[in-house]
Amino acid sequence: MLNVSNLNVFYGESHVLHDVSVSVGQGEVVVMLGPNGHGKSTLLKSICGLVDNAKGVITYKGKEINGIATENIVNLGLIYIAENRELFPHMTVLENLKLGAYSKNARDHEKENLAWVFDLFPRLVERQKQFASTMSGGEARMLAVARGLMSNADFLCIDEPSLGLQPSLRHEIFSTIRQINEQGKTVLLVEQNIPQIAELADRVYVMEEGRISFEGDKDEALSNEHLREIFLGM
Amino acid sequence: MRLKHMAIIIGVAYGIMALLPLLVGDIRFLMNILIMCLIWAVVASCWDVMMGFAGIFSFGQVAFFVMGAYCSGILAIEHHVTPVLSILIAGLFTAGMGVLVGLPCLRLAGPYVALVTFGVHMALQPTLRGEIGIALGSGGSVGLLTIPPINIFGYSFSSANIVPTFYLTLLVSLACALVIMFVIKSYWGVAFLALKDSQDFAMSLGISAFKYKLMVFALTSFLTGIIGAYYGHFYGVLSFRMLDLDLFSILMVMMLVGGLGHYPGSIIGAFLVVAGSELMAPLGAYRAVTMGALVVILVLALPNGVMGFFLKRASDRAPSG
Amino acid sequence: MFSEDTILLLYEITDVLIAGLSTGSVYALMAVGMTLVYGVTKAFNFAYGDFFNMGGYFAWILMFGIGFQFGGYVTVLIVVMPLMFLVGYALEKLMVAPLRKRADWENKVMMLTLGLALFLTSLYTVVFGVRMKSLPPILEGTLEVGQLVFSYQDILIFVMSIGGIMVFGWMLNNTRIGMAVKAVAQNPIGAKIVGIPKERIFASTFAISTVMVGFGGILLSQKWFINPMSGGTIMVKAWVVTAFGGMGSIRGGLYAAFIIGLLEAFVGWLFGMSYSIIALFILLLATLVIRPQGLMGKGD
C-alpha cells in the first residue's frame, strides 16, 4: 500500500535520513523502533507531507505523493498523529474532533467517524465540551488519535503513542490501536517499548542514525540478540 | 567579517571621499551632497548596529537624530552655548533619552520595541510643533532658522568654507564609524552574536541581554544625537518636517542596500543612496514613491544588500575549510 | 436643580461621548482586523493605515473620480470590499509569503510593509494632491432628543461598525473557514496536520483584515477628511488599541477601542487634539510597563 524508496531528508546542512526504504502492506501494523532522535519521526512526517526537502520516491496505492501539499495527502487518506499531539488548546474536544474532519474526504464521513471515535474512546464523550488544554496526558493522547481517525484516513502514521503514559494507559492505547487495525486501518507506528510491541506488530523495522538497520517480521525481531540488547537494556 | 577587512573597507570608502574635493571642491552643490553622505552614513550605521547587529528592532533612530539636532540648536540659540559644547551636551542628552526609551522596551519582544520607538517618533512631531515645543524654543511649525555654525578658535565651519567643513565632517564621521567598528569587533560584538543566535543559552552563560542592549541604546543614541546636532549646525535650519516618513524610509533603504547586519555595508549604502536620491531629485514628488517601492523590492530580492552580494562572491571564490 | 451651565456642560460631555463612541467603534473594527492578522499569521502590517485610506480613496474614485453614484453606498460597498480583499490577498501571497521562509522573517515583513506604507502614502499624495478629500455622509440630518442633538451619521457609523464586527465574529465561530482560522492561530502545526491549507488561510486572513480596515476607512472618511499622509498615524493608533487590548484577543481589542476612542475624544476636548496623540503614547508606555500583554492578551 505504501512504498518509500531511497528517501533522503536534510534539515539544513544535516543529513537526517539516508536512503531509507520502507514498505507497508494494506492492513498491516508495521512498527519502527530505534533510539531517539535518529529519524523515525522524520520518516513519518515525510510520508505525510510535513517535511520540506524530502528527496526520494514515496508512493501510496501506486500514486506518487512526495512533494504533494499536506492537505492533499490528508485527503488521499494518510494522517500523521504527532507525539506532541498538537491539539488546539482553546477549543473544545468536540471542536478538535470536527477540525480533524477538515478535508473533503473526511467531511463526507464525519458523522459515522464521530460515532466510531466516541465508541473507541468513551472518556472523550464525557469531556466533549471541555477545552483541550484541560485534558490530562492520557486523555490528550486519546484525543490526538481520535482526531487523526476523524480524517477518515486508511493509513495512520502514529508517532510514539505511549510516550509519557502510565503503564495501564499504555496497554489501553495499544489495544485501541489493535482494534483500529482490526477494523481495516493500516498502521505505521513509531515506538520505543519492545514488550508491548510484540503483541501488536506484524512487521518490524529498526532505524539507527537515519538508516534502516533491521527489517523483518515479528518472530525474527523477537529472536534477534542485537535488538534485545538495545531495547530491553533501557 | 574580520576586523582587518572591515578596517580596509572603511579606509577605502573614506579615503575615496577624502580625495573627492580635489575633483569637485568648487562645486558647492556636490560638496553639500558629500557632506550629507558622511552624516547619514553615521545614522545608518547606528541603526544597523541596533537592528542588524544587536537585533533590537528600533524605529527611533530618526527621532534621536532630530532630538539631538533640536537640543543643540536650542542650546546655541536660546542659551548661547558655543556649538562644540552644545553638540556634546546634545549627544549626552540624546543618550539619556535613548536609555529612557530603552528601559521599557527591552523587556519586550520584536513588534513592541518597534511600536514604542515608532510611537516616540510619531509623538515627537506634535510635541515639537505644539506648545511644549514652543515653550522650549523649538520654534513650533516654523522650526529653528538661525542655528550658528561650528566655531573653532574663531574659524567658522559653514557652507561659506565648504571644503574645510567637509573635512571636519569627514573626521567626525570617520570617528563615529571607527567607534562602531570597534564596538562590533569587541567583546560586545561576541556577546551580541551569542544573544542573537540563542538568547537563552547566552544568558545562561552570564551574558546579560538587558545590560548590553541598554548600552547599545545609549551608545547609538549618543552618536546619532551628536551627528544630528552637527547636522543642525551645518545646515543652519531645522524643521519638524524631518520627521516625515520620507527620511525614515530613505534611511531604511540605506541599510537594506548596504546589507542589514553587515557593517560597514550601511556606510556604503548611505553613500550610494544619498547619491542616488540626488540623482532622482528631478522626479520630484515621485521620488518618495520610488523609495517606497525600492524598500519593498530590496527586502524581497536583496536580503543581504551590497555587502551580502560581495561576501557571497568572496566566499564562493575562496576555498572552503 | 442644576444650573444652566451644568446642563450645558452635560450636553457637551454627551456630545464628546457620542463622538468618542463613534470613532471608538471604527477603532474596534480596525483593532479586530489587526489582532486577527497578527494572531493568525504573526505578520505585522505597517501599511495598515494606508489601507484604511485606500478604502476611502477607492470609494472616492468610484463616486467622484469615475462619477458613478448610482446606488449610493450600496454600490460602493459591493465594489470596494471585494477589491480590498483582492489587494490584501495578493499582497500576502506576493510579498509576505516569500519572506516567511527566511530567518528573521517577522522583521523583514515589518520593513517591507513600511516600504509599502511609504509607497502608498506618497502615491496618494501624488495622485490625489495634498488637499484632503471627503466622502458625503450616508445619512444627513440629526436626531433631537430634548436639547441633545445626535447626528444620524455618528449613529450609523456606530451601528455599521458594530454590525461588521458581529458578522465577523459569527463567521469566526460558526463557519468552517472561521474554525480553520482559529485553528491556525492556536496551533499552526496542528492545523497543517489535519490538512488545513495554512498558506491559503494566511492569505485569506490578511485579506479579511484589509477589508475590515478599508470598511472603517469608508465609514470615517464621511466624518473626517481623507488625509493622504495620515497612514502612519492611523496605523500607530490601531496598533496602540490592539496592544492595549492585547495582541490576539478580540474581546480585548473591543474594550480597548472604546476606551481609547473615548479617551481621545475627552483629551481632545479638554486640551486640544494635538495632545491626544501624546495621551495615547503615555497610555501605551504605561501598558507596556505595567501589563505588557494588554488587557486580555495571552501573554505573547
Short mmCIF file of C-alpha atoms in Angstrom, two decimals, chain B residues 114-295:
data_model
loop_
_atom_site.label_atom_id
_atom_site.label_comp_id
_atom_site.label_asym_id
_atom_site.label_seq_id
_atom_site.Cartn_x
_atom_site.Cartn_y
_atom_site.Cartn_z
CA ALA B 114 9.25 48.84 17.12
CA LEU B 115 5.91 50.13 18.34
CA VAL B 116 7.27 52.12 21.23
CA THR B 117 10.13 53.62 19.27
CA PHE B 118 7.89 54.42 16.33
CA GLY B 119 5.50 55.94 18.80
CA VAL B 120 8.30 58.15 20.08
CA HIS B 121 8.91 59.20 16.51
CA MET B 122 5.26 59.98 15.94
CA ALA B 123 4.82 61.72 19.25
CA LEU B 124 7.84 63.90 18.68
CA GLN B 125 6.36 65.78 15.77
CA PRO B 126 3.32 67.23 17.51
CA THR B 127 5.41 67.87 20.60
CA LEU B 128 7.88 70.00 18.67
CA ARG B 129 5.16 71.80 16.82
CA GLY B 130 2.92 72.32 19.77
CA GLU B 131 3.00 74.37 22.89
CA ILE B 132 5.54 72.27 24.74
CA GLY B 133 7.97 72.63 21.90
CA ILE B 134 7.46 76.34 21.55
CA ALA B 135 7.98 76.80 25.24
CA LEU B 136 11.33 75.04 24.96
CA GLY B 137 12.30 77.10 21.98
CA SER B 138 11.69 74.70 19.13
CA GLY B 139 10.09 77.36 17.02
CA GLY B 140 6.89 75.39 16.58
CA SER B 141 5.80 74.92 12.99
CA VAL B 142 8.45 77.26 11.75
CA GLY B 143 11.34 75.45 13.34
CA LEU B 144 14.78 76.78 14.03
CA LEU B 145 16.18 79.10 11.41
CA THR B 146 19.30 80.63 12.77
CA ILE B 147 21.49 77.92 14.17
CA PRO B 148 25.05 79.17 14.38
CA PRO B 149 27.76 77.15 12.66
CA ILE B 150 30.56 75.43 14.49
CA ASN B 151 33.19 77.84 15.52
CA ILE B 152 36.69 76.67 16.49
CA PHE B 153 39.10 79.35 17.56
CA GLY B 154 37.20 81.86 15.52
CA TYR B 155 37.14 79.80 12.34
CA SER B 156 33.58 79.26 11.24
CA PHE B 157 32.71 75.93 9.68
CA SER B 158 29.80 76.79 7.50
CA SER B 159 28.90 76.46 3.86
CA ALA B 160 30.98 79.53 3.21
CA ASN B 161 34.06 77.45 3.92
CA ILE B 162 32.74 74.31 2.38
CA VAL B 163 35.94 72.36 1.84
CA PRO B 164 37.30 72.66 5.38
CA THR B 165 33.82 71.94 6.69
CA PHE B 166 33.79 68.86 4.54
CA TYR B 167 36.99 67.64 6.08
CA LEU B 168 35.72 68.33 9.57
CA THR B 169 32.62 66.30 8.74
CA LEU B 170 34.81 63.56 7.36
CA LEU B 171 36.74 63.42 10.61
CA VAL B 172 33.63 63.32 12.77
CA SER B 173 32.01 60.72 10.56
CA LEU B 174 35.12 58.60 10.45
CA ALA B 175 35.50 58.79 14.20
CA CYS B 176 31.97 57.54 14.68
CA ALA B 177 32.49 54.80 12.12
CA LEU B 178 35.61 53.62 13.91
CA VAL B 179 33.89 53.64 17.29
CA ILE B 180 31.18 51.46 15.82
CA MET B 181 33.69 49.17 14.22
CA PHE B 182 35.50 48.63 17.50
CA VAL B 183 32.27 48.01 19.35
CA ILE B 184 31.25 45.36 16.87
CA LYS B 185 34.57 43.68 16.99
CA SER B 186 34.97 43.81 20.72
CA TYR B 187 33.60 41.59 23.42
CA TRP B 188 30.27 43.35 22.96
CA GLY B 189 30.23 42.05 19.44
CA VAL B 190 30.71 38.46 20.50
CA ALA B 191 28.06 38.86 23.17
CA PHE B 192 25.57 40.11 20.64
CA LEU B 193 26.22 37.35 18.19
CA ALA B 194 25.56 34.93 21.00
CA LEU B 195 22.41 36.74 22.05
CA LYS B 196 21.08 36.84 18.53
CA ASP B 197 21.69 33.20 17.93
CA SER B 198 20.17 31.95 21.11
CA GLN B 199 19.21 34.33 23.82
CA ASP B 200 18.53 31.72 26.47
CA PHE B 201 21.82 29.98 26.06
CA ALA B 202 23.81 33.17 26.04
CA MET B 203 22.07 34.34 29.17
CA SER B 204 22.86 31.10 30.90
CA LEU B 205 26.48 31.91 30.26
CA GLY B 206 26.06 35.09 32.20
CA ILE B 207 25.67 37.46 29.30
CA SER B 208 23.08 39.97 30.40
CA ALA B 209 20.92 40.77 27.42
CA PHE B 210 19.41 43.69 29.22
CA LYS B 211 22.70 45.33 30.10
CA TYR B 212 24.12 45.01 26.61
CA LYS B 213 21.01 46.13 24.86
CA LEU B 214 20.72 49.17 27.07
CA MET B 215 24.35 50.03 26.36
CA VAL B 216 23.68 49.76 22.65
CA PHE B 217 20.70 52.07 23.01
CA ALA B 218 22.85 54.54 24.88
CA LEU B 219 25.78 54.40 22.51
CA THR B 220 23.84 54.59 19.27
CA SER B 221 21.62 57.37 20.58
CA PHE B 222 24.71 59.24 21.68
CA LEU B 223 26.36 59.03 18.29
CA THR B 224 23.13 59.76 16.46
CA GLY B 225 22.47 62.72 18.71
CA ILE B 226 25.94 64.09 18.10
CA ILE B 227 25.69 63.77 14.36
CA GLY B 228 22.18 65.22 14.45
CA ALA B 229 23.45 68.20 16.34
CA TYR B 230 26.32 68.54 13.89
CA TYR B 231 23.82 68.48 11.05
CA GLY B 232 21.91 71.32 12.67
CA HIS B 233 24.97 73.48 12.94
CA PHE B 234 25.98 72.80 9.39
CA TYR B 235 22.62 73.21 7.78
CA GLY B 236 21.59 76.09 9.99
CA VAL B 237 17.90 75.25 9.70
CA LEU B 238 15.73 72.65 11.38
CA SER B 239 12.11 71.78 10.97
CA PHE B 240 9.75 69.14 12.19
CA ARG B 241 9.37 68.01 8.58
CA MET B 242 12.46 65.94 9.13
CA LEU B 243 10.20 63.54 10.97
CA ASP B 244 8.20 62.72 7.88
CA LEU B 245 8.31 59.13 6.81
CA ASP B 246 10.34 60.18 3.80
CA LEU B 247 13.62 60.40 5.66
CA PHE B 248 12.79 57.35 7.70
CA SER B 249 12.39 55.19 4.65
CA ILE B 250 15.47 56.56 2.94
CA LEU B 251 17.49 55.52 5.96
CA MET B 252 15.92 52.11 5.78
CA VAL B 253 16.86 51.86 2.13
CA MET B 254 20.44 52.75 3.05
CA MET B 255 20.61 49.89 5.49
CA LEU B 256 18.95 47.46 3.13
CA VAL B 257 21.20 48.44 0.24
CA GLY B 258 24.25 48.10 2.40
CA GLY B 259 23.08 44.90 3.97
CA LEU B 260 21.39 44.72 7.34
CA GLY B 261 23.78 43.44 9.93
CA HIS B 262 26.73 43.55 7.60
CA TYR B 263 28.65 46.51 8.84
CA PRO B 264 30.18 48.52 7.17
CA GLY B 265 27.63 47.96 4.47
CA SER B 266 25.46 50.74 5.78
CA ILE B 267 28.23 53.27 5.17
CA ILE B 268 28.42 52.27 1.55
CA GLY B 269 24.65 52.04 1.43
CA ALA B 270 24.41 55.60 2.71
CA PHE B 271 26.88 56.91 0.14
CA LEU B 272 25.08 55.14 -2.68
CA VAL B 273 21.61 56.09 -1.62
CA VAL B 274 22.29 59.77 -0.97
CA ALA B 275 23.94 60.00 -4.36
CA GLY B 276 21.10 58.09 -5.97
CA SER B 277 18.50 60.16 -4.20
CA GLU B 278 20.02 63.35 -5.53
CA LEU B 279 20.05 61.90 -9.00
CA MET B 280 16.39 61.13 -8.53
CA ALA B 281 15.59 64.69 -7.45
CA PRO B 282 14.11 65.59 -10.85
CA LEU B 283 11.44 63.01 -10.10
CA GLY B 284 10.05 65.44 -7.59
CA ALA B 285 7.09 64.03 -5.75
CA TYR B 286 7.61 60.64 -7.38
CA ARG B 287 10.88 60.24 -5.54
CA ALA B 288 9.20 59.09 -2.35
CA VAL B 289 7.03 56.71 -4.31
CA THR B 290 10.14 55.21 -5.84
CA MET B 291 11.84 54.99 -2.45
CA GLY B 292 8.93 53.05 -1.03
CA ALA B 293 8.88 50.70 -3.96
CA LEU B 294 12.64 50.28 -3.61
CA VAL B 295 12.33 49.19 0.00
#
